[in-house]
């Protein structure tokens, strides 16, 4: 017997898998397929335990399906563009490209050391020029179809570094690099029209129900934020029309039933009427300044801030009562939502109420609860019964909403309106390390896409990245080009794409073998076969943006004719966080455990076993050194005891009658684990329960000494544990079975038959205990066991009667 040496065993099998190309998908598309995908990593430098968890879960599933005879696609790649590479360049002077590819090489080795069964052939990084080529091609298609457009939008701007800052680079309102106060600046930006797909993105969530965590579906639904209500124009009175030059303004409300309670109107600080009043010099300087401050705050801070407002000294007319309504500017009104203006009903809305209290505006209740009193110390925001509402008084809210909308439509005052909170996707970044936007600005033709035959537009390598300005903009020659349409001198767009664009289609790229990557982004034959991803695995932090963008991109590519597919991810698993001492493992907290060290000390199988044993995948996982030790000891035992088995070429047969109790128990535990494995790998992913069953089986095997039962046990256990601890399983299965056991195994039902039975013990008819007795036990033996189990209730009392109902219960009647 040899000693368990994870290093040599793991190296041996990793080399073997690589040499054999064991994990390359087949191109025979008549086989049943399984596409297992763990979200690809950002090449930050080193892998962390979150990665280990993500990829171990995916790997276990991929290996299982391979053994089940399916054609498995289990690829890996690198989400390789992004800010950290540029930050490294600023800090250490290393070129982002060099930094990125070096990190990839290092992390690839780390992943390899875990024995992950990835396809090598399909690996790529999103900063590969061949990947940019196709991404740019899609962008051009989207531009041509009107799905991409240009519009001014606010960015964080550092006046000192003359650079746009990401939100993370703004620290307490100041530049992370030079501490200068950051300002909001309007610049031309590019947007993808995801709002065109809002309804479909919402509706198709239904198709995912049951296969995606309900929490993720709810988050997406919320993010899309569909509201239905009434849109109408609030007319300004004569004088205010004169003053502002506007006839009125649009408002959107989800509560038309509250319309008789409107006591003021509020505009967003960016509203055109506000701008016009300022332009005309009609506001005093104090008001103007206050509005300017509001405009300069971003939407989120404004929403959280205390309610602030300015009276504009203009009035609107209530569309139903004709009353004069004061018009204010308010910081809680968002310019990008609805029409950037609200009819305020302080009696029935929290924000309106707070604002009205602060500025002493009237509050008029028009809805009361169905039963119970109206509490006028606070807003009543629930539906109820209308009063003081003209002809609509007495109606319940729901009915009134409907009737009021119909009324507005009939009178031509307004119409039924649907609004989505979802906004178009801002995809331009004023940065170097990203996919260049393949558009050219021509002084004569406007914005013109690059010719597709000239793609990819590649990044210049000779740049110095300092954090000042935009390197592409500053490069002496790069941006100068000719207009593809008229040949005039023109300039390349120097913005690059948001890195979420790359992760919106990488899963399609993997489906196509590398030899086609030059000619096509992916082939329809491949996406038709492989898509959708059968199992997607990743962190909950991607619940909204990445998944929504990927769903959107898939639908766009469908409409552009690239794929026949509505939804990219059939089933989603969001893995829980890895914690240490109750807190999320993270560099900033200094509580990380380095995966390399664990692999070095114990081997990859131990790391994998611990990760899958410590918690079900969707739950948080608390790191435990003792748990790692325990995992190691189990594998060591598993290896050492494999020498109790003798080599076999097929599963042996047993006559249960000829076996001892221990032998029967051993077989039963082994087959129970086998039975469990199916549900675990196909349905619930509770690997921990399977591992526990395998541990019990190993213990039960150890309580007997029939070599053939050992062999049968290992035939099955190495099979069902292979997805979790592949190296040791291949090692044992090679020696004992020449790996003939890595296919489907039939459950031997006779091994699972119970030979004990559970019997209830009652004392004076009261249920007190339960005993498990061998089926073969005599009546006397059963009674003795029952008395022992019920001793507490019998002690010191006189037994009057003992009743044994065979196979069901024992009742003991006592007195005193
Ligand atoms: C009157 C009213 C009375 C409202 C009431 C609510 C309750 P959701 O559900 O998020 O769509 N609103 C409309 N446009 C807005 C904007 N640009 N910024 C801030 N708030 C805005 O919310 C729709 C409601 O939010 C609308 O219905 C409007 O206030 C407000 F008892 O109109 B409501
Ligand atoms: Zn031109």
Coordinates of N, CA and C and ligand atoms in Angstrom, one line a residue, residues 227 252-255 258 332-335 337-338 340-343 345 348-349 351-352 421, ligand 1:
X227 N -44.5 50.8 -14.5 CA -45.7 51.4 -13.9 C -46.7 51.8 -14.9
X252 N -46.8 62.6 -15.0 CA -47.1 61.1 -15.0 C -47.5 60.7 -13.6
X253 N -48.6 60.1 -13.5 CA -49.0 59.6 -12.1 C -49.5 58.2 -12.2
X254 N -49.2 57.4 -11.1 CA -49.7 56.1 -11.0 C -51.0 56.1 -10.1
X255 N -51.3 57.3 -9.6 CA -52.4 57.4 -8.7 C -53.4 58.4 -9.2
X258 N -56.1 60.0 -6.9 CA -55.8 61.1 -6.0 C -55.8 62.5 -6.6
X332 N -36.6 65.9 -5.3 CA -36.9 64.5 -5.4 C -37.5 64.2 -6.7
X333 N -37.7 65.1 -7.6 CA -38.2 64.8 -8.9 C -37.1 64.6 -9.9
X334 N -37.1 63.4 -10.5 CA -36.0 63.0 -11.3 C -36.3 63.4 -12.8
X335 N -35.2 63.9 -13.4 CA -35.4 64.4 -14.8 C -35.6 63.2 -15.7
X337 N -37.0 60.3 -15.3 CA -38.2 59.4 -15.1 C -39.5 60.1 -15.5
X338 N -40.3 59.4 -16.2 CA -41.6 59.9 -16.6 C -41.4 61.1 -17.5
X340 N -40.4 64.1 -15.9 CA -39.6 65.0 -15.1 C -40.5 66.0 -14.3
X341 N -41.7 65.7 -14.1 CA -42.6 66.6 -13.4 C -43.7 65.8 -12.7
X342 N -44.2 66.2 -11.6 CA -45.2 65.5 -10.9 C -46.4 66.4 -10.5
X343 N -47.6 65.8 -10.4 CA -48.7 66.4 -9.7 C -48.5 66.0 -8.3
X345 N -49.4 65.2 -4.4 CA -50.6 65.0 -3.6 C -50.1 64.7 -2.2
X348 N -51.4 61.9 0.2 CA -51.4 60.5 -0.1 C -50.0 60.0 -0.6
X349 N -49.0 60.8 -0.5 CA -47.7 60.4 -0.9 C -46.6 60.9 0.1
X351 N -43.3 61.5 -0.1 CA -42.3 62.6 -0.5 C -43.1 63.9 -0.6
X352 N -44.2 63.9 -1.2 CA -45.0 65.1 -1.4 C -45.4 65.7 0.0
X421 N -38.8 52.2 -15.3 CA -37.7 52.8 -14.6 C -36.4 52.6 -15.3
Ligands
LIG1 C1 -49.4 61.6 -7.9 C2 -49.3 60.7 -6.8 C3 -50.2 60.6 -5.7 C4 -48.3 59.8 -7.0 C5 -49.9 59.6 -4.8 C6 -48.0 58.8 -6.1 C7 -48.8 58.7 -5.0 P1 -43.5 54.7 -9.8 O1 -44.4 53.8 -9.1 O2 -42.1 54.7 -9.3 O3 -43.7 54.7 -11.3 N1 -43.3 60.6 -10.1 C8 -43.6 60.7 -11.5 N2 -42.6 61.1 -12.2 C9 -41.6 61.4 -11.3 C10 -40.3 61.8 -11.4 N3 -39.7 62.2 -12.6 N4 -39.5 61.9 -10.3 C11 -40.0 61.6 -9.1 N5 -41.3 61.1 -8.9 C12 -42.1 61.0 -10.0 O4 -44.0 56.2 -9.3 C13 -44.8 57.0 -10.0 C14 -45.2 58.1 -9.1 O5 -44.0 58.9 -8.8 C15 -46.1 59.1 -9.8 O6 -47.4 59.0 -9.2 C16 -45.6 60.5 -9.3 O7 -46.3 60.7 -8.1 C17 -44.2 60.2 -9.0 F1 -50.7 59.5 -3.8 O8 -48.5 61.1 -8.9 B1 -47.6 60.1 -8.3

